GROMACS .gro file of N, CA, C and O in nm:
model
  384
    1MET      N    1   0.082  -0.119   0.000
    1MET     CA    2   0.000   0.000   0.000
    1MET      C    3   0.087   0.125   0.000
    1MET      O    4   0.050   0.226  -0.055
    2GLY      N    5   0.203   0.119   0.062
    2GLY     CA    6   0.291   0.234   0.068
    2GLY      C    7   0.341   0.277  -0.069
    2GLY      O    8   0.352   0.396  -0.097
    3ILE      N    9   0.370   0.182  -0.156
    3ILE     CA   10   0.418   0.214  -0.290
    3ILE      C   11   0.307   0.280  -0.370
    3ILE      O   12   0.331   0.378  -0.441
    4ALA      N   13   0.186   0.229  -0.355
    4ALA     CA   14   0.073   0.287  -0.428
    4ALA      C   15   0.049   0.431  -0.384
    4ALA      O   16   0.023   0.518  -0.467
    5LEU      N   17   0.060   0.457  -0.254
    5LEU     CA   18   0.042   0.594  -0.205
    5LEU      C   19   0.151   0.686  -0.257
    5LEU      O   20   0.124   0.800  -0.296
    6ALA      N   21   0.274   0.637  -0.259
    6ALA     CA   22   0.384   0.718  -0.310
    6ALA      C   23   0.364   0.752  -0.457
    6ALA      O   24   0.387   0.866  -0.500
    7LEU      N   25   0.320   0.655  -0.537
    7LEU     CA   26   0.295   0.679  -0.678
    7LEU      C   27   0.182   0.779  -0.699
    7LEU      O   28   0.189   0.866  -0.786
    8MET      N   29   0.077   0.767  -0.617
    8MET     CA   30  -0.035   0.860  -0.630
    8MET      C   31   0.008   1.002  -0.594
    8MET      O   32  -0.032   1.099  -0.660
    9LYS      N   33   0.091   1.016  -0.492
    9LYS     CA   34   0.138   1.149  -0.451
    9LYS      C   35   0.230   1.208  -0.557
    9LYS      O   36   0.229   1.328  -0.582
   10MET      N   37   0.310   1.124  -0.622
   10MET     CA   38   0.399   1.172  -0.728
   10MET      C   39   0.318   1.225  -0.845
   10MET      O   40   0.358   1.318  -0.912
   11ARG      N   41   0.204   1.165  -0.871
   11ARG     CA   42   0.118   1.209  -0.982
   11ARG      C   43   0.031   1.328  -0.944
   11ARG      O   44  -0.046   1.377  -1.025
   12GLY      N   45   0.041   1.372  -0.819
   12GLY     CA   46  -0.035   1.489  -0.777
   12GLY      C   47  -0.174   1.457  -0.726
   12GLY      O   48  -0.257   1.546  -0.709
   13VAL      N   49  -0.202   1.331  -0.700
   13VAL     CA   50  -0.332   1.291  -0.647
   13VAL      C   51  -0.335   1.319  -0.498
   13VAL      O   52  -0.243   1.282  -0.425
   14ARG      N   53  -0.438   1.386  -0.452
   14ARG     CA   54  -0.450   1.416  -0.310
   14ARG      C   55  -0.510   1.294  -0.240
   14ARG      O   56  -0.618   1.248  -0.275
   15VAL      N   57  -0.440   1.242  -0.141
   15VAL     CA   58  -0.482   1.123  -0.069
   15VAL      C   59  -0.514   1.162   0.074
   15VAL      O   60  -0.432   1.223   0.142
   16SER      N   61  -0.633   1.128   0.119
   16SER     CA   62  -0.671   1.159   0.256
   16SER      C   63  -0.756   1.044   0.310
   16SER      O   64  -0.850   0.999   0.245
   17PHE      N   65  -0.717   0.995   0.428
   17PHE     CA   66  -0.792   0.887   0.491
   17PHE      C   67  -0.880   0.939   0.603
   17PHE      O   68  -0.942   0.863   0.674
   18VAL      N   69  -0.883   1.069   0.623
   18VAL     CA   70  -0.957   1.128   0.734
   18VAL      C   71  -1.085   1.190   0.682
   18VAL      O   72  -1.083   1.270   0.589
   19ARG      N   73  -1.197   1.151   0.743
   19ARG     CA   74  -1.325   1.210   0.707
   19ARG      C   75  -1.354   1.325   0.803
   19ARG      O   76  -1.310   1.323   0.917
   20PRO      N   77  -1.431   1.423   0.759
   20PRO     CA   78  -1.470   1.529   0.852
   20PRO      C   79  -1.553   1.474   0.967
   20PRO      O   80  -1.624   1.374   0.952
   21MET      N   81  -1.545   1.537   1.083
   21MET     CA   82  -1.617   1.489   1.201
   21MET      C   83  -1.768   1.490   1.178
   21MET      O   84  -1.841   1.413   1.238
   22SER      N   85  -1.817   1.576   1.092
   22SER     CA   86  -1.962   1.582   1.068
   22SER      C   87  -2.012   1.458   0.995
   22SER      O   88  -2.131   1.429   0.998
   23ASP      N   89  -1.923   1.382   0.931
   23ASP     CA   90  -1.963   1.262   0.857
   23ASP      C   91  -1.966   1.137   0.945
   23ASP      O   92  -2.003   1.030   0.898
   24ILE      N   93  -1.928   1.147   1.071
   24ILE     CA   94  -1.922   1.030   1.159
   24ILE      C   95  -2.064   0.992   1.202
   24ILE      O   96  -2.141   1.076   1.245
   25THR      N   97  -2.095   0.864   1.190
   25THR     CA   98  -2.228   0.815   1.228
   25THR      C   99  -2.236   0.799   1.380
   25THR      O  100  -2.136   0.802   1.450
   26ALA      N  101  -2.358   0.779   1.427
   26ALA     CA  102  -2.379   0.760   1.571
   26ALA      C  103  -2.309   0.634   1.620
   26ALA      O  104  -2.255   0.631   1.731
   27ALA      N  105  -2.309   0.530   1.539
   27ALA     CA  106  -2.243   0.406   1.578
   27ALA      C  107  -2.092   0.427   1.592
   27ALA      O  108  -2.029   0.374   1.684
   28GLU      N  109  -2.033   0.505   1.502
   28GLU     CA  110  -1.890   0.533   1.510
   28GLU      C  111  -1.857   0.619   1.632
   28GLU      O  112  -1.756   0.598   1.698
   29LYS      N  113  -1.945   0.715   1.664
   29LYS     CA  114  -1.925   0.797   1.783
   29LYS      C  115  -1.932   0.711   1.908
   29LYS      O  116  -1.853   0.727   2.001
   30PHE      N  117  -2.027   0.617   1.911
   30PHE     CA  118  -2.040   0.526   2.025
   30PHE      C  119  -1.916   0.439   2.040
   30PHE      O  120  -1.864   0.420   2.150
   31GLU      N  121  -1.867   0.389   1.928
   31GLU     CA  122  -1.747   0.304   1.929
   31GLU      C  123  -1.625   0.383   1.979
   31GLU      O  124  -1.545   0.331   2.057
   32LEU      N  125  -1.613   0.508   1.937
   32LEU     CA  126  -1.504   0.592   1.985
   32LEU      C  127  -1.518   0.626   2.133
   32LEU      O  128  -1.420   0.637   2.205
   33ALA      N  129  -1.641   0.642   2.179
   33ALA     CA  130  -1.663   0.674   2.321
   33ALA      C  131  -1.631   0.555   2.410
   33ALA      O  132  -1.596   0.573   2.527
   34LEU      N  133  -1.641   0.434   2.356
   34LEU     CA  134  -1.610   0.316   2.436
   34LEU      C  135  -1.462   0.302   2.467
   34LEU      O  136  -1.426   0.238   2.566
   35ILE      N  137  -1.376   0.361   2.386
   35ILE     CA  138  -1.232   0.347   2.407
   35ILE      C  139  -1.190   0.401   2.543
   35ILE      O  140  -1.126   0.329   2.621
   36PRO      N  141  -1.223   0.526   2.580
   36PRO     CA  142  -1.183   0.572   2.714
   36PRO      C  143  -1.256   0.499   2.826
   36PRO      O  144  -1.202   0.482   2.935
   37VAL      N  145  -1.378   0.454   2.800
   37VAL     CA  146  -1.453   0.380   2.903
   37VAL      C  147  -1.382   0.249   2.934
   37VAL      O  148  -1.364   0.213   3.052
   38VAL      N  149  -1.341   0.176   2.832
   38VAL     CA  150  -1.269   0.051   2.853
   38VAL      C  151  -1.136   0.076   2.921
   38VAL      O  152  -1.094   0.001   3.010
   39GLY      N  153  -1.069   0.184   2.884
   39GLY     CA  154  -0.943   0.220   2.949
   39GLY      C  155  -0.963   0.250   3.096
   39GLY      O  156  -0.883   0.207   3.182
   40MET      N  157  -1.069   0.321   3.130
   40MET     CA  158  -1.097   0.355   3.269
   40MET      C  159  -1.132   0.229   3.350
   40MET      O  160  -1.086   0.212   3.463
   41ILE      N  161  -1.210   0.141   3.291
   41ILE     CA  162  -1.246   0.016   3.359
   41ILE      C  163  -1.120  -0.069   3.382
   41ILE      O  164  -1.103  -0.127   3.489
   42SER      N  165  -1.032  -0.073   3.281
   42SER     CA  166  -0.907  -0.148   3.297
   42SER      C  167  -0.822  -0.089   3.409
   42SER      O  168  -0.762  -0.163   3.488
   43TRP      N  169  -0.816   0.042   3.418
   43TRP     CA  170  -0.738   0.108   3.522
   43TRP      C  171  -0.796   0.078   3.660
   43TRP      O  172  -0.723   0.052   3.755
   44LEU      N  173  -0.929   0.080   3.670
   44LEU     CA  174  -0.994   0.050   3.798
   44LEU      C  175  -0.977  -0.096   3.838
   44LEU      O  176  -0.969  -0.128   3.957
   45MET      N  177  -0.971  -0.186   3.742
   45MET     CA  178  -0.956  -0.329   3.769
   45MET      C  179  -0.811  -0.371   3.787
   45MET      O  180  -0.783  -0.486   3.818
   46ALA      N  181  -0.715  -0.279   3.768
   46ALA     CA  182  -0.574  -0.313   3.770
   46ALA      C  183  -0.531  -0.375   3.903
   46ALA      O  184  -0.445  -0.463   3.905
   47ALA      N  185  -0.590  -0.334   4.013
   47ALA     CA  186  -0.552  -0.389   4.144
   47ALA      C  187  -0.592  -0.536   4.156
   47ALA      O  188  -0.527  -0.612   4.228
   48ARG      N  189  -0.695  -0.577   4.086
   48ARG     CA  190  -0.742  -0.715   4.093
   48ARG      C  191  -0.671  -0.807   3.994
   48ARG      O  192  -0.682  -0.928   4.004
   49LEU      N  193  -0.600  -0.749   3.899
   49LEU     CA  194  -0.531  -0.828   3.798
   49LEU      C  195  -0.396  -0.875   3.853
   49LEU      O  196  -0.340  -0.812   3.942
   50PRO      N  197  -0.343  -0.985   3.800
   50PRO     CA  198  -0.213  -1.033   3.849
   50PRO      C  199  -0.101  -0.935   3.816
   50PRO      O  200  -0.108  -0.860   3.719
   51ALA      N  201   0.004  -0.939   3.898
   51ALA     CA  202   0.117  -0.848   3.878
   51ALA      C  203   0.195  -0.885   3.752
   51ALA      O  204   0.250  -0.798   3.685
   52GLN      N  205   0.203  -1.014   3.722
   52GLN     CA  206   0.272  -1.059   3.601
   52GLN      C  207   0.176  -1.144   3.518
   52GLN      O  208   0.095  -1.218   3.572
   53ILE      N  209   0.190  -1.131   3.388
   53ILE     CA  210   0.105  -1.208   3.298
   53ILE      C  211   0.194  -1.256   3.183
   53ILE      O  212   0.284  -1.184   3.138
   54SER      N  213   0.170  -1.377   3.139
   54SER     CA  214   0.252  -1.432   3.031
   54SER      C  215   0.215  -1.367   2.898
   54SER      O  216   0.106  -1.315   2.881
   55THR      N  217   0.308  -1.372   2.806
   55THR     CA  218   0.286  -1.313   2.674
   55THR      C  219   0.172  -1.384   2.602
   55THR      O  220   0.089  -1.320   2.536
   56GLY      N  221   0.166  -1.517   2.616
   56GLY     CA  222   0.059  -1.592   2.552
   56GLY      C  223  -0.078  -1.553   2.603
   56GLY      O  224  -0.172  -1.537   2.525
   57ALA      N  225  -0.090  -1.536   2.735
   57ALA     CA  226  -0.219  -1.495   2.792
   57ALA      C  227  -0.257  -1.355   2.748
   57ALA      O  228  -0.374  -1.326   2.721
   58LEU      N  229  -0.157  -1.267   2.738
   58LEU     CA  230  -0.184  -1.130   2.693
   58LEU      C  231  -0.230  -1.129   2.548
   58LEU      O  232  -0.327  -1.062   2.513
   59LEU      N  233  -0.163  -1.206   2.463
   59LEU     CA  234  -0.203  -1.215   2.322
   59LEU      C  235  -0.341  -1.279   2.307
   59LEU      O  236  -0.421  -1.235   2.225
   60LEU      N  237  -0.367  -1.381   2.386
   60LEU     CA  238  -0.498  -1.445   2.381
   60LEU      C  239  -0.608  -1.348   2.422
   60LEU      O  240  -0.712  -1.339   2.356
   61GLY      N  241  -0.586  -1.275   2.529
   61GLY     CA  242  -0.686  -1.178   2.575
   61GLY      C  243  -0.711  -1.069   2.473
   61GLY      O  244  -0.825  -1.031   2.446
   62ALA      N  245  -0.603  -1.016   2.413
   62ALA     CA  246  -0.617  -0.912   2.312
   62ALA      C  247  -0.690  -0.966   2.189
   62ALA      O  248  -0.775  -0.898   2.131
   63SER      N  249  -0.660  -1.089   2.150
   63SER     CA  250  -0.726  -1.149   2.035
   63SER      C  251  -0.875  -1.168   2.059
   63SER      O  252  -0.958  -1.140   1.972
   64VAL      N  253  -0.908  -1.214   2.178
   64VAL     CA  254  -1.050  -1.234   2.213
   64VAL      C  255  -1.124  -1.101   2.210
   64VAL      O  256  -1.235  -1.091   2.156
   65LEU      N  257  -1.063  -0.996   2.265
   65LEU     CA  258  -1.128  -0.864   2.264
   65LEU      C  259  -1.149  -0.813   2.122
   65LEU      O  260  -1.257  -0.760   2.090
   66LEU      N  261  -1.049  -0.829   2.036
   66LEU     CA  262  -1.065  -0.784   1.897
   66LEU      C  263  -1.170  -0.865   1.823
   66LEU      O  264  -1.249  -0.809   1.745
   67LEU      N  265  -1.174  -0.995   1.846
   67LEU     CA  266  -1.275  -1.078   1.781
   67LEU      C  267  -1.416  -1.042   1.829
   67LEU      O  268  -1.510  -1.035   1.750
   68LEU      N  269  -1.431  -1.019   1.959
   68LEU     CA  270  -1.562  -0.979   2.011
   68LEU      C  271  -1.605  -0.844   1.957
   68LEU      O  272  -1.723  -0.825   1.923
   69GLN      N  273  -1.513  -0.750   1.948
   69GLN     CA  274  -1.546  -0.619   1.893
   69GLN      C  275  -1.590  -0.632   1.748
   69GLN      O  276  -1.688  -0.571   1.705
   70GLY      N  277  -1.519  -0.713   1.671
   70GLY     CA  278  -1.557  -0.735   1.531
   70GLY      C  279  -1.691  -0.805   1.518
   70GLY      O  280  -1.771  -0.771   1.431
   71LEU      N  281  -1.718  -0.901   1.607
   71LEU     CA  282  -1.847  -0.970   1.604
   71LEU      C  283  -1.961  -0.875   1.634
   71LEU      O  284  -2.063  -0.874   1.563
   72ILE      N  285  -1.945  -0.793   1.736
   72ILE     CA  286  -2.051  -0.697   1.772
   72ILE      C  287  -2.073  -0.598   1.658
   72ILE      O  288  -2.186  -0.566   1.622
   73ARG      N  289  -1.964  -0.551   1.596
   73ARG     CA  290  -1.976  -0.458   1.485
   73ARG      C  291  -2.048  -0.523   1.366
   73ARG      O  292  -2.136  -0.463   1.304
   74ASP      N  293  -2.012  -0.647   1.334
   74ASP     CA  294  -2.075  -0.717   1.223
   74ASP      C  295  -2.223  -0.743   1.249
   74ASP      O  296  -2.306  -0.727   1.160
   75LEU      N  297  -2.257  -0.782   1.372
   75LEU     CA  298  -2.398  -0.802   1.406
   75LEU      C  299  -2.477  -0.672   1.397
   75LEU      O  300  -2.592  -0.671   1.353
   76TRP      N  301  -2.415  -0.562   1.437
   76TRP     CA  302  -2.479  -0.431   1.427
   76TRP      C  303  -2.506  -0.396   1.280
   76TRP      O  304  -2.614  -0.351   1.245
   77ILE      N  305  -2.407  -0.420   1.194
   77ILE     CA  306  -2.423  -0.390   1.052
   77ILE      C  307  -2.533  -0.476   0.991
   77ILE      O  308  -2.615  -0.428   0.913
   78ILE      N  309  -2.537  -0.604   1.026
   78ILE     CA  310  -2.640  -0.694   0.973
   78ILE      C  311  -2.778  -0.650   1.019
   78ILE      O  312  -2.873  -0.646   0.940
   79SER      N  313  -2.792  -0.615   1.146
   79SER     CA  314  -2.924  -0.574   1.196
   79SER      C  315  -2.968  -0.444   1.131
   79SER      O  316  -3.086  -0.426   1.098
   80ARG      N  317  -2.874  -0.351   1.110
   80ARG     CA  318  -2.908  -0.225   1.045
   80ARG      C  319  -2.950  -0.248   0.901
   80ARG      O  320  -3.047  -0.190   0.852
   81ARG      N  321  -2.879  -0.338   0.832
   81ARG     CA  322  -2.912  -0.369   0.693
   81ARG      C  323  -3.050  -0.436   0.685
   81ARG      O  324  -3.128  -0.408   0.594
   82ASN      N  325  -3.080  -0.524   0.779
   82ASN     CA  326  -3.211  -0.590   0.780
   82ASN      C  327  -3.323  -0.489   0.806
   82ASN      O  328  -3.430  -0.498   0.745
   83ARG      N  329  -3.300  -0.394   0.897
   83ARG     CA  330  -3.401  -0.291   0.923
   83ARG      C  331  -3.424  -0.205   0.801
   83ARG      O  332  -3.537  -0.169   0.770
   84GLN      N  333  -3.317  -0.170   0.730
   84GLN     CA  334  -3.331  -0.086   0.611
   84GLN      C  335  -3.403  -0.160   0.500
   84GLN      O  336  -3.481  -0.101   0.426
   85SER      N  337  -3.381  -0.291   0.487
   85SER     CA  338  -3.447  -0.367   0.381
   85SER      C  339  -3.595  -0.385   0.412
   85SER      O  340  -3.676  -0.393   0.321
   86GLN      N  341  -3.633  -0.390   0.539
   86GLN     CA  342  -3.773  -0.403   0.575
   86GLN      C  343  -3.849  -0.273   0.552
   86GLN      O  344  -3.965  -0.274   0.517
   87VAL      N  345  -3.781  -0.160   0.569
   87VAL     CA  346  -3.846  -0.030   0.553
   87VAL      C  347  -3.867   0.001   0.406
   87VAL      O  348  -3.969   0.055   0.367
   88GLY      N  349  -3.772  -0.031   0.321
   88GLY     CA  350  -3.778   0.001   0.179
   88GLY      C  351  -3.881  -0.083   0.105
   88GLY      O  352  -3.935  -0.182   0.156
   89ALA      N  353  -3.911  -0.041  -0.015
   89ALA     CA  354  -4.006  -0.115  -0.098
   89ALA      C  355  -3.944  -0.249  -0.141
   89ALA      O  356  -3.826  -0.256  -0.170
   90HIS      N  357  -4.028  -0.349  -0.143
   90HIS     CA  358  -3.980  -0.481  -0.185
   90HIS      C  359  -3.969  -0.485  -0.337
   90HIS      O  360  -4.058  -0.439  -0.406
   91GLN      N  361  -3.861  -0.542  -0.385
   91GLN     CA  362  -3.841  -0.552  -0.527
   91GLN      C  363  -3.856  -0.698  -0.570
   91GLN      O  364  -3.821  -0.787  -0.497
   92GLU      N  365  -3.910  -0.716  -0.689
   92GLU     CA  366  -3.925  -0.851  -0.742
   92GLU      C  367  -3.799  -0.890  -0.817
   92GLU      O  368  -3.738  -0.807  -0.885
   93ALA      N  369  -3.762  -1.014  -0.804
   93ALA     CA  370  -3.644  -1.063  -0.876
   93ALA      C  371  -3.684  -1.099  -1.019
   93ALA      O  372  -3.786  -1.163  -1.042
   94LEU      N  373  -3.606  -1.053  -1.112
   94LEU     CA  374  -3.632  -1.085  -1.251
   94LEU      C  375  -3.548  -1.205  -1.289
   94LEU      O  376  -3.427  -1.205  -1.276
   95CYS      N  377  -3.614  -1.311  -1.334
   95CYS     CA  378  -3.546  -1.433  -1.375
   95CYS      C  379  -3.549  -1.445  -1.525
   95CYS      O  380  -3.647  -1.411  -1.590
   96MET      N  381  -3.441  -1.492  -1.580
   96MET     CA  382  -3.436  -1.508  -1.726
   96MET      C  383  -3.444  -1.654  -1.761
   96MET      O  384  -3.395  -1.740  -1.700
   0.00000   0.00000   0.00000
């Protein structure tokens, strides 16, 4: 991806991965708000956590958290898509 970006910049193409804040959806705002909440909960729970943790356990925990976050996000997208399809007009499939 880095080479493609460099080539695009050489050709004068403006590349931007940042969207304006006004374009952020409510779901994205909620997801961003959860980051400090999870950090605060982790800080409060730090006294109850072990003083040392193995690398494998740390990687496993991080992997589980990322998978759960992805699952929740995917379920949210599916439910939103199902709600939108129920609201819209039903279309007939054309078979040849």
